[in-house]
XYZ file of C-alpha atoms in Angstrom:
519
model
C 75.910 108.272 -79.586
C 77.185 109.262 -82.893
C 80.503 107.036 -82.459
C 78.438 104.363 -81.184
C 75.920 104.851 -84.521
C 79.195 105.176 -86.693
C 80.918 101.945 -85.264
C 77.260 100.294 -86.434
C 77.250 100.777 -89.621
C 81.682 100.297 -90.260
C 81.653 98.563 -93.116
C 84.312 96.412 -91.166
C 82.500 95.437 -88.776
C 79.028 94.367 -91.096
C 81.362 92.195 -92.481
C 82.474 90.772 -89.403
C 78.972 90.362 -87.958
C 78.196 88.576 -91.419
C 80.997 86.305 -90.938
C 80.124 85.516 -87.130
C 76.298 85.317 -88.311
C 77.498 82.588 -91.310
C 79.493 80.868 -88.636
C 76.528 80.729 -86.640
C 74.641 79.251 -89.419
C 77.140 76.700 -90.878
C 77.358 75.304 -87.137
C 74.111 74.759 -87.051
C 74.514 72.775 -90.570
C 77.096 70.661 -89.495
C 74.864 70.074 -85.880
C 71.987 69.077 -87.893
C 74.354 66.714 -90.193
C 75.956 64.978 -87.791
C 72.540 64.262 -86.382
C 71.084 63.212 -89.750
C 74.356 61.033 -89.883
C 73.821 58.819 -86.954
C 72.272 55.293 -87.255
C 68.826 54.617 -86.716
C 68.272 51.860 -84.111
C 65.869 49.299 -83.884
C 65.855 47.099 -81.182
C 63.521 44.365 -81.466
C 62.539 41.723 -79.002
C 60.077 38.986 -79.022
C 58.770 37.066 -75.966
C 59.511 33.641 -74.780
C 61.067 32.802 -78.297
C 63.399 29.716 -78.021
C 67.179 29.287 -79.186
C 65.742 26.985 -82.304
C 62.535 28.217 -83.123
C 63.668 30.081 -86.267
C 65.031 28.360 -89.354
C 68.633 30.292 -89.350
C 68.985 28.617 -86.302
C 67.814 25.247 -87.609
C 64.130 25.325 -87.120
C 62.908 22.945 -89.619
C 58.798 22.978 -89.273
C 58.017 26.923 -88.450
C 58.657 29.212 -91.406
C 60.274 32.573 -90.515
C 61.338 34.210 -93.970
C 61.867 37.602 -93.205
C 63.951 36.779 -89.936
C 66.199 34.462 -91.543
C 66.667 37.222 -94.356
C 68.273 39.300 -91.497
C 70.476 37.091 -90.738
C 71.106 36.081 -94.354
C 71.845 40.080 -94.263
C 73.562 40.756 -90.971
C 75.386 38.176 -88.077
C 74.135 35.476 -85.742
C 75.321 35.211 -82.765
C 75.769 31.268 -81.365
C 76.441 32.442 -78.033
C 73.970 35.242 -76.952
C 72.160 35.490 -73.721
C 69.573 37.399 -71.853
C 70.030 39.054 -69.148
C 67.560 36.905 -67.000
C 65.308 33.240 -67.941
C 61.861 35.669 -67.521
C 60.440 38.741 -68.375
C 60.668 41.585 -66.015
C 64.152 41.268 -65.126
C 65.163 40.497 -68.738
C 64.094 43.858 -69.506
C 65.361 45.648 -66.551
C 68.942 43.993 -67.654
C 68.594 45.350 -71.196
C 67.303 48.310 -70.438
C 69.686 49.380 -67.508
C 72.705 47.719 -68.485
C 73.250 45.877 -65.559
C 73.795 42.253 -64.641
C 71.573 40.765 -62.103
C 73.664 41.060 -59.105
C 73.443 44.486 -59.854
C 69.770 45.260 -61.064
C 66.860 46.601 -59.504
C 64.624 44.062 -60.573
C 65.630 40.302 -60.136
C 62.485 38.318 -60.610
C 59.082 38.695 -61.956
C 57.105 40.291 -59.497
C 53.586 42.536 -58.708
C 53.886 45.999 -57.506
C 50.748 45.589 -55.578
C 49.525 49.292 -55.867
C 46.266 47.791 -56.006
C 45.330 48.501 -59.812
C 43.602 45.287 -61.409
C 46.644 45.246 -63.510
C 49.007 46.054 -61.447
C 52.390 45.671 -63.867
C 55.549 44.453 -62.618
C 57.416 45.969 -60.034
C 58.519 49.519 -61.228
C 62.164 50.638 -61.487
C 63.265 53.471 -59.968
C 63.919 57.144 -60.757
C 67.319 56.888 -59.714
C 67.477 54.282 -63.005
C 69.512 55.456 -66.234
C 67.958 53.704 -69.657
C 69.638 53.537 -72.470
C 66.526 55.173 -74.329
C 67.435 58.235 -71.858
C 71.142 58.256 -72.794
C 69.978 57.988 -76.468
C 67.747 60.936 -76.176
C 70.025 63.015 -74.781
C 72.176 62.232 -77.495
C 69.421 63.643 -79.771
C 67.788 60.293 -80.968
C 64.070 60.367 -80.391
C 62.750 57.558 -78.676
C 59.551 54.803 -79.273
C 58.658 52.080 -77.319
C 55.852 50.220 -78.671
C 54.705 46.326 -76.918
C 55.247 44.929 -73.811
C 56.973 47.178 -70.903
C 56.651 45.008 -68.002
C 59.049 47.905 -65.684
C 56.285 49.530 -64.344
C 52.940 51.277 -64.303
C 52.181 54.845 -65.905
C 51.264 56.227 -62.386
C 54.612 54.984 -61.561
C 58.797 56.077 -61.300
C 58.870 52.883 -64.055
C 56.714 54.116 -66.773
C 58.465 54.141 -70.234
C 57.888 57.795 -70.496
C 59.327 58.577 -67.388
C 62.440 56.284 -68.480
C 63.474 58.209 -71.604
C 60.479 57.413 -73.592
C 59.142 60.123 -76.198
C 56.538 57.387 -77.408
C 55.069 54.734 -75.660
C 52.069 52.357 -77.458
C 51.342 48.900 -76.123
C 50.927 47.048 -72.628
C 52.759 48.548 -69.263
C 51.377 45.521 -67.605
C 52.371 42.219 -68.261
C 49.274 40.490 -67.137
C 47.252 42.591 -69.202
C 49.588 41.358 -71.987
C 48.588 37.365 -71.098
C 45.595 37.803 -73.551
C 46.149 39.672 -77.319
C 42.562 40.865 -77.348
C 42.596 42.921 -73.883
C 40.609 45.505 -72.560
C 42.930 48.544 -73.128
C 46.309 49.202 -74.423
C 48.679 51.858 -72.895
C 49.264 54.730 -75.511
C 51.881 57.406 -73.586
C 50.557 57.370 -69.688
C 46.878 57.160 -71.205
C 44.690 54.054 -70.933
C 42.697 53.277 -74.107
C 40.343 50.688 -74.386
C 40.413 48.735 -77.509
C 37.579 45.829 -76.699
C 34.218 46.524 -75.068
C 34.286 42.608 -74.658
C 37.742 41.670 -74.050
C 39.041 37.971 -73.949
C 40.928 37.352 -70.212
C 44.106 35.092 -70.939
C 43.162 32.112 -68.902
C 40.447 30.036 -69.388
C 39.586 26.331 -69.192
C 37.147 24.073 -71.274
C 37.302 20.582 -69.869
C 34.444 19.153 -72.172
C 32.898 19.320 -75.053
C 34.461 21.247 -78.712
C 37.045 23.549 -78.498
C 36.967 26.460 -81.113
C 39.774 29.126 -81.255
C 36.844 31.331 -82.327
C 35.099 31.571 -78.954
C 38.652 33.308 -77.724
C 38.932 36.137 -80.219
C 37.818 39.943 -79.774
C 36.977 43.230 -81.621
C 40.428 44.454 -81.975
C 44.037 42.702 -82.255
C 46.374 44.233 -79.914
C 49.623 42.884 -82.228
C 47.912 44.924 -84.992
C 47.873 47.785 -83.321
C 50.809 48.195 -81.663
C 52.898 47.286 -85.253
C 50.076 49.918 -86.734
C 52.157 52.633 -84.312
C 55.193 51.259 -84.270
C 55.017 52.515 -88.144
C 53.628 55.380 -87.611
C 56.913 55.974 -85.672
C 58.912 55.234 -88.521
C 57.114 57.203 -90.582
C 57.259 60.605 -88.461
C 60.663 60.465 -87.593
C 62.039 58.962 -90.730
C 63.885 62.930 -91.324
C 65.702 62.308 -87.582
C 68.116 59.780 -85.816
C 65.298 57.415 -83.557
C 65.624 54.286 -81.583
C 62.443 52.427 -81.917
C 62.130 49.364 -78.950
C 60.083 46.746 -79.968
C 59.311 44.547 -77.604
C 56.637 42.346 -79.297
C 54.325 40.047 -77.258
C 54.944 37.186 -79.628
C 55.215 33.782 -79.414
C 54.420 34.264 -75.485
C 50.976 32.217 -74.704
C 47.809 32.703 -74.661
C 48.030 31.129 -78.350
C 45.602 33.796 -80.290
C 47.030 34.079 -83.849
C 45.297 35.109 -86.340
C 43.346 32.497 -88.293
C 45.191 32.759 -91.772
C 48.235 31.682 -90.345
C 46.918 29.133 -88.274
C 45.117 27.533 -91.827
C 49.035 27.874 -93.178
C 49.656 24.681 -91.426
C 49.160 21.047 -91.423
C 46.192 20.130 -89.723
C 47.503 16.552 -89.266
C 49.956 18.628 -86.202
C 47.030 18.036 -83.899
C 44.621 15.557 -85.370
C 45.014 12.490 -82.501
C 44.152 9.786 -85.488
C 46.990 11.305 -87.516
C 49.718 10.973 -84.581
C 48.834 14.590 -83.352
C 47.964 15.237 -79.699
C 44.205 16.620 -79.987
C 42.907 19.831 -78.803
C 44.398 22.011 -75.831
C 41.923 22.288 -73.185
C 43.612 25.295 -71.158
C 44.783 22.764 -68.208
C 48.491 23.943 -68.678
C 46.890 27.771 -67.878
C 46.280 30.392 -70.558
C 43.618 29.560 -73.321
C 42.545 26.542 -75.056
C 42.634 25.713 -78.650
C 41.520 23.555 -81.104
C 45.289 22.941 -83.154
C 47.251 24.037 -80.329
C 51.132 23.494 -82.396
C 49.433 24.756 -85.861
C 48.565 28.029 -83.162
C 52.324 27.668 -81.961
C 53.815 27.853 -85.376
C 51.264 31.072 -86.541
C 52.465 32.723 -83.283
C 55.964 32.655 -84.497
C 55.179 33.205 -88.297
C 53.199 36.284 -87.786
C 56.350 37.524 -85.261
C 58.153 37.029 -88.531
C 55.236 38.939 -90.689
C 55.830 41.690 -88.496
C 59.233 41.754 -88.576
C 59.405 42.267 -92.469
C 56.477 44.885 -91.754
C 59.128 47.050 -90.363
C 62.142 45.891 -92.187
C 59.760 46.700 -95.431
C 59.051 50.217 -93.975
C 62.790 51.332 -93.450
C 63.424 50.420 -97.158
C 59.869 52.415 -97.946
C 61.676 55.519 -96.640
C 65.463 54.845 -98.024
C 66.630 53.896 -94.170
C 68.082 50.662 -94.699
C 71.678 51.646 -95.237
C 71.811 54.395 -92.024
C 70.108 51.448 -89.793
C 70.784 48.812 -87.743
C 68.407 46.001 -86.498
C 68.884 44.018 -83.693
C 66.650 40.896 -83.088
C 66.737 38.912 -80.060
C 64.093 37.016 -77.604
C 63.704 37.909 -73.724
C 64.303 34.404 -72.701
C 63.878 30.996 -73.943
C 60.743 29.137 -74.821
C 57.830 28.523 -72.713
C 58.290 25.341 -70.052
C 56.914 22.308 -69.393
C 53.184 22.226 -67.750
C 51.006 19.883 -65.158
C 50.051 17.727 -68.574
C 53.090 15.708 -70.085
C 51.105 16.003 -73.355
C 51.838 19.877 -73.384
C 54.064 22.697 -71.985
C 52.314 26.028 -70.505
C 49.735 27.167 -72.942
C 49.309 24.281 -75.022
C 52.811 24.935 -76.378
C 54.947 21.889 -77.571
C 58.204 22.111 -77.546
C 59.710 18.728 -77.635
C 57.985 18.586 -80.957
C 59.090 21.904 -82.508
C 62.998 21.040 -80.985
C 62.546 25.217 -79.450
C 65.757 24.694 -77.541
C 67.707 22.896 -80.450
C 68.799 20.215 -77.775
C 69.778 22.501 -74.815
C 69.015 21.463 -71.197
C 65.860 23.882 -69.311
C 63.181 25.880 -70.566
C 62.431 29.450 -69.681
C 62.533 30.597 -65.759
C 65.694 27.885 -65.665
C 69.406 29.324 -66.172
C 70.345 26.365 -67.680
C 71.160 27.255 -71.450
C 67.564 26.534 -72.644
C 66.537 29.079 -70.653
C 69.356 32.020 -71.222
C 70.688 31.271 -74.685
C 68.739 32.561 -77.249
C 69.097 33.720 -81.106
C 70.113 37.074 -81.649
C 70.564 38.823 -85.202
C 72.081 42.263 -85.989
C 72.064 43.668 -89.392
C 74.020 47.004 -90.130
C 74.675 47.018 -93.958
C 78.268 48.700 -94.437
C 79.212 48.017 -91.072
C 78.329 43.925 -90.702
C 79.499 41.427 -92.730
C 76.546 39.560 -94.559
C 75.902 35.977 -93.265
C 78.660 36.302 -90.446
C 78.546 34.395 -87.546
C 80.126 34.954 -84.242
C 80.738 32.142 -81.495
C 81.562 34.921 -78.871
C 79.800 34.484 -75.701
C 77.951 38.123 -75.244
C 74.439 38.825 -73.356
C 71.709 41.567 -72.524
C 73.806 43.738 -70.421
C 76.602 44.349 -73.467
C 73.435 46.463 -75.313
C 73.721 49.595 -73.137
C 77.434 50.353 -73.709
C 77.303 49.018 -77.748
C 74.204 51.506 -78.664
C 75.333 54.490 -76.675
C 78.946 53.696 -78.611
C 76.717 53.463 -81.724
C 74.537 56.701 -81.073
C 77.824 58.511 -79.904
C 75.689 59.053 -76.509
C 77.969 60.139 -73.465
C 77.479 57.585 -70.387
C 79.225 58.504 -67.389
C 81.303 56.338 -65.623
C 79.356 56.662 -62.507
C 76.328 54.482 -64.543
C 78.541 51.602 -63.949
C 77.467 49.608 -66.270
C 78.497 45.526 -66.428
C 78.721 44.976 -70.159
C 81.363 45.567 -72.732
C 81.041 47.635 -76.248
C 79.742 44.600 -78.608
C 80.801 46.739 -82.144
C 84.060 45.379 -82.495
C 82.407 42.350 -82.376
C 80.219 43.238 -85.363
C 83.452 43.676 -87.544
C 84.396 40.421 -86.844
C 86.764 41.242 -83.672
C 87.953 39.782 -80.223
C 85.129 40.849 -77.969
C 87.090 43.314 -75.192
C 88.227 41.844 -71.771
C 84.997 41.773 -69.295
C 85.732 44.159 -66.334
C 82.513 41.744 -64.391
C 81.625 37.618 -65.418
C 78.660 37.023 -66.921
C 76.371 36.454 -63.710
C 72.876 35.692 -63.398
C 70.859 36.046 -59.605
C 67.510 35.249 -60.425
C 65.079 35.276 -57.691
C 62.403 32.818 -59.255
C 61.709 29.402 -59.316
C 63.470 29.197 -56.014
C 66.048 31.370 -56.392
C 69.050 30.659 -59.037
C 72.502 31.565 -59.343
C 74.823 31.239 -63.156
C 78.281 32.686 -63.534
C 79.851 32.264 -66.904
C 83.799 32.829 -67.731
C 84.978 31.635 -70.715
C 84.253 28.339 -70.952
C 83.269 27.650 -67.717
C 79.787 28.260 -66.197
C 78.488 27.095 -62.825
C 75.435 27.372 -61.614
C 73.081 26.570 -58.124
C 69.540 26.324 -57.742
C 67.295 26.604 -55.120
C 68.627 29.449 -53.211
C 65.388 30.533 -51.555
C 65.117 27.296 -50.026
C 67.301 26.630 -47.578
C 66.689 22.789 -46.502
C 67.159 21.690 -50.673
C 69.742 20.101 -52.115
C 71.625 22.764 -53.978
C 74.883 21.994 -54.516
C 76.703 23.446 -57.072
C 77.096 22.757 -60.760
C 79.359 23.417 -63.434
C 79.756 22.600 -67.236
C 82.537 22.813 -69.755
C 80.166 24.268 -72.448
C 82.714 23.844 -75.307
C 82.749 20.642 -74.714
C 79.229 20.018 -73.197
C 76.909 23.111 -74.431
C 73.785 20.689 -73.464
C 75.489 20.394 -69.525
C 75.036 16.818 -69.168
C 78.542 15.925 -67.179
C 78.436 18.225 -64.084
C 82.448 18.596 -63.521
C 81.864 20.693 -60.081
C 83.250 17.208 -57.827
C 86.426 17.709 -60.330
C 87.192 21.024 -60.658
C 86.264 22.491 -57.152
C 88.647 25.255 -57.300
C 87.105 26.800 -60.121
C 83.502 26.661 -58.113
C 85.157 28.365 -55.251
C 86.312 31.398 -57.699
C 82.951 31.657 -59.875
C 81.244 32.296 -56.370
C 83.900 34.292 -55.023
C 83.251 36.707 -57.685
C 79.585 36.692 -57.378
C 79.658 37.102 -53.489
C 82.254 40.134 -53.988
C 80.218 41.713 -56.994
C 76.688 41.236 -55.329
C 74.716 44.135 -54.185
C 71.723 43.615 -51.561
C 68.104 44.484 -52.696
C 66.237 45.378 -50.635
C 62.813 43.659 -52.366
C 65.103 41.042 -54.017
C 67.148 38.689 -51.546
C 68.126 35.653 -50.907
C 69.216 33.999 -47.403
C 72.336 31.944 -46.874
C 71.214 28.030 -47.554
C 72.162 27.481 -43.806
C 69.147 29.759 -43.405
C 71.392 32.178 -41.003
C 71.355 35.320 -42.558
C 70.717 36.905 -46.006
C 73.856 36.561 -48.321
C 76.165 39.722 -48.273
């Protein structure tokens, strides 16, 4: 014992206990640097926003100020894409990292567990998010809007996907009105309006007042309200705050200020306008239904330079970068040729900027859509890039940005987008840009390089559904089908969609022969 006590107190070995024990301590330093060090990311994404409804992308009548400064900031990208023409499998695509032929989820649909709002059909557990490589990278994690991957009780809840934070709506048909009965906050229910406003209604005679379709409490204000609260707790930390905001996606419930913003001659019939919106396109009616339109997207923007605002608040501009991109493109046409779904009008806003299709169509109108990423230090102000990327390129370009391990077995379909930000060749695709939508009968896009064909109607065997295909250098609107002319290129677009294709099990499509399911 007395060696023992003696070797203790060696005045050797204090000071090589003080040396491990500062070694210790500086590790920890350098641990907690490095984490300090990494970029914030903040991923936002609004809903159903169209390739020209923003004035950086040559939106002339909306005014979006704070999301043009982004990309008077940061680079637009000509030639972005989402991962799929609606919502659910948009997200799935951004969220997973893989393509359609590969996701889980390839259409919008219920998972009929019977709730009265149900969600969309929940991804699994077997699933790897990019939120859950990002935490384990040490990043924590928000998600505050519209989920749409699954309900709370659920393998797809956001806080069983990686999620430290979740505020907002799980359920996508909760999120049709913006004054609903309860918001999602974590795996908890809350209800925000004892008299909530459904979002679908019809008023076939007599006034129309926007008035008659507002509640107690705003669910956009509340979900920015947390979505700052985020900011504002983890502002000391590396965090990846997901916004997925429920803007400009119809029911058309804006708040009144910005609806006042514009001209009231939009929608007066005597003045050229086209009256009020009576609901018979589904959603809610209003009184000035493309002054509504407009304040939808305007107060998108408002919240935009909310958070953009709040970073600079807390000194996190220079360590951030934003991303801002849409889900799909803008809402389509409806039963009344006087209006699109909602009351929305397009043709008279230009929302595609002259593309062909609307959303739920994988013609460009539907899949191209602006995206803006602004990374001060890293990105070039007002760059541009003509390189065709899309939805699943996010996964392996923020885990390269949040130095976040992702194995190979994840095998993931996009490519690492950052060289791209500094103005480089985007990398050689290992898998074409593919598309296998199982909506609106069942579609099928393949893009490589230039070329992109496409078929429609898949889930109905006796239509015509031939396939197309489009030089979009040449013809980015895809008015001169070349498939007649080039039918070699056809055969190798499909080729590598047939050879890529996995089967799920809730998502298939048959053979147009009818014979058998596609394999």
């Amino acid at each position: 014992m007395t060696n023992m006590f003696k070797k203790s107190i060696n005045p050797l070995y204090l000071g090589m206990a003080s040396l491990a024990s500062f070694s210790m301590i500086a590790s920890a330093q350098e641990t907690v640097d490095a984490q300090k060090k990494k970029p914030n990311i903040v991923f936002i994404l609004a809903d159903d926003l169209g390739y020209g409804e923003l004035g950086c992308y040559g939106q002339q009548k909306i005014k979006t100020p704070h999301i043009d400064k982004l990309a008077t900031d940061g680079m637009k990208f000509t030639a972005h894409y989402t991962g799929a023409p609606v919502c659910a499998p948009a997200r799935c695509v951004l969220m997973t990292g893989k393509h359609l032929a590969h996701a889980e989820i390839r259409g919008n649909r219920d998972s009929g567990n019977g709730k009265k709002f149900p969600g969309q059909w929940p991804i699994t557990a077997d699933a790897l998010t990019i939120a859950e490589v990002l935490k384990d990278a040490g990043y924590t994690t928000g998600g505050f809007g519209k989920w749409g991957l699954g309900p709370s009780d659920t393998s797809g809840s956001p806080m069983k996907q990686g999620f430290d934070r979740f505020y907002g709506y799980n359920c996508q048909r909760n999120a049709h009105s913006f004054y609903p009965p309860f918001l999602d906050s974590d795996e908890n229910e809350v209800v925000i309006n004892e008299n909530p406003i459904p979002g679908h209604a019809q008023k076939q005679k007599g006034p129309v007042s926007a008035d008659d379709y507002r509640a107690e409490l705003y669910s956009s204000d509340l979900v920015l309200e947390e979505a700052v609260k985020f900011i504002d707790k983890n502002k000391d930390k590396p965090f990846f705050l997901y916004l997925p905001f429920l803007e400009p996606h119809v029911s058309m419930q804006p708040p009144k200020v910005w609806v006042d913003f514009y001209p009231k001659e939009w929608d007066d019939e005597k003045l050229g306008g086209k009256g009020v919106y009576r609901g018979q396109c589904g959603y809610l009616p209003h009184d000035r239904p493309r002054a509504a339109y407009a304040a939808m997207i305007s107060d998108l923007d408002e919240h935009v330079g909310t958070i953009v605002d709040r970073l600079e608040y807390h000194g996190l501009t220079d360590n951030t970068i934003v991303i801002f991109t849409s889900d799909n493109g803008t809402t389509h046409g409806g039963r009344d040729p006087k209006f699109h779904i909602g009351g929305c009008d397009a043709k008279f806003f230009n929302s595609t900027a002259g593309l062909k299709g609307y959303k739920g169509s994988c013609y460009e109108g539907g899949i191209r859509i602006p995206c803006i990423v602004k990374w001060p230090g890293k990105i070039k102000p007002g760059s541009v890039t003509e390189e065709p990327t899309y939805f699943p390129d996010w996964f392996p370009t923020l885990a390269k940005i949040g130095s976040a391990k992702v194995l190979p077995e994840a095998e993931l379909d996009g490519i690492d987008m950052s060289g791209i930000f500094q103005g480089k060749a985007a990398p050689k695709r290992h898998e074409l840009m593919i598309w296998d939508f199982h909506n609106y009968g069942g579609i099928i896009a393949i893009r490589d390089g230039k070329w992109k064909a496409l078929r429609r109607n898949l889930l109905k065997p006796n239509a015509k559904n031939g396939w197309e295909l489009y030089d979009l250098e040449a013809d980015m609107k895809e008015e001169n089908n070349l498939a007649a002319k080039h039918p070699e290129i056809v055969d190798r677009l499909e080729k590598a969609w047939l050879e890529t294709r996995t089967i799920e099990p809730d998502f298939t499509i048959p053979r147009v022969d009818g014979k058998k399911e596609i394999k």
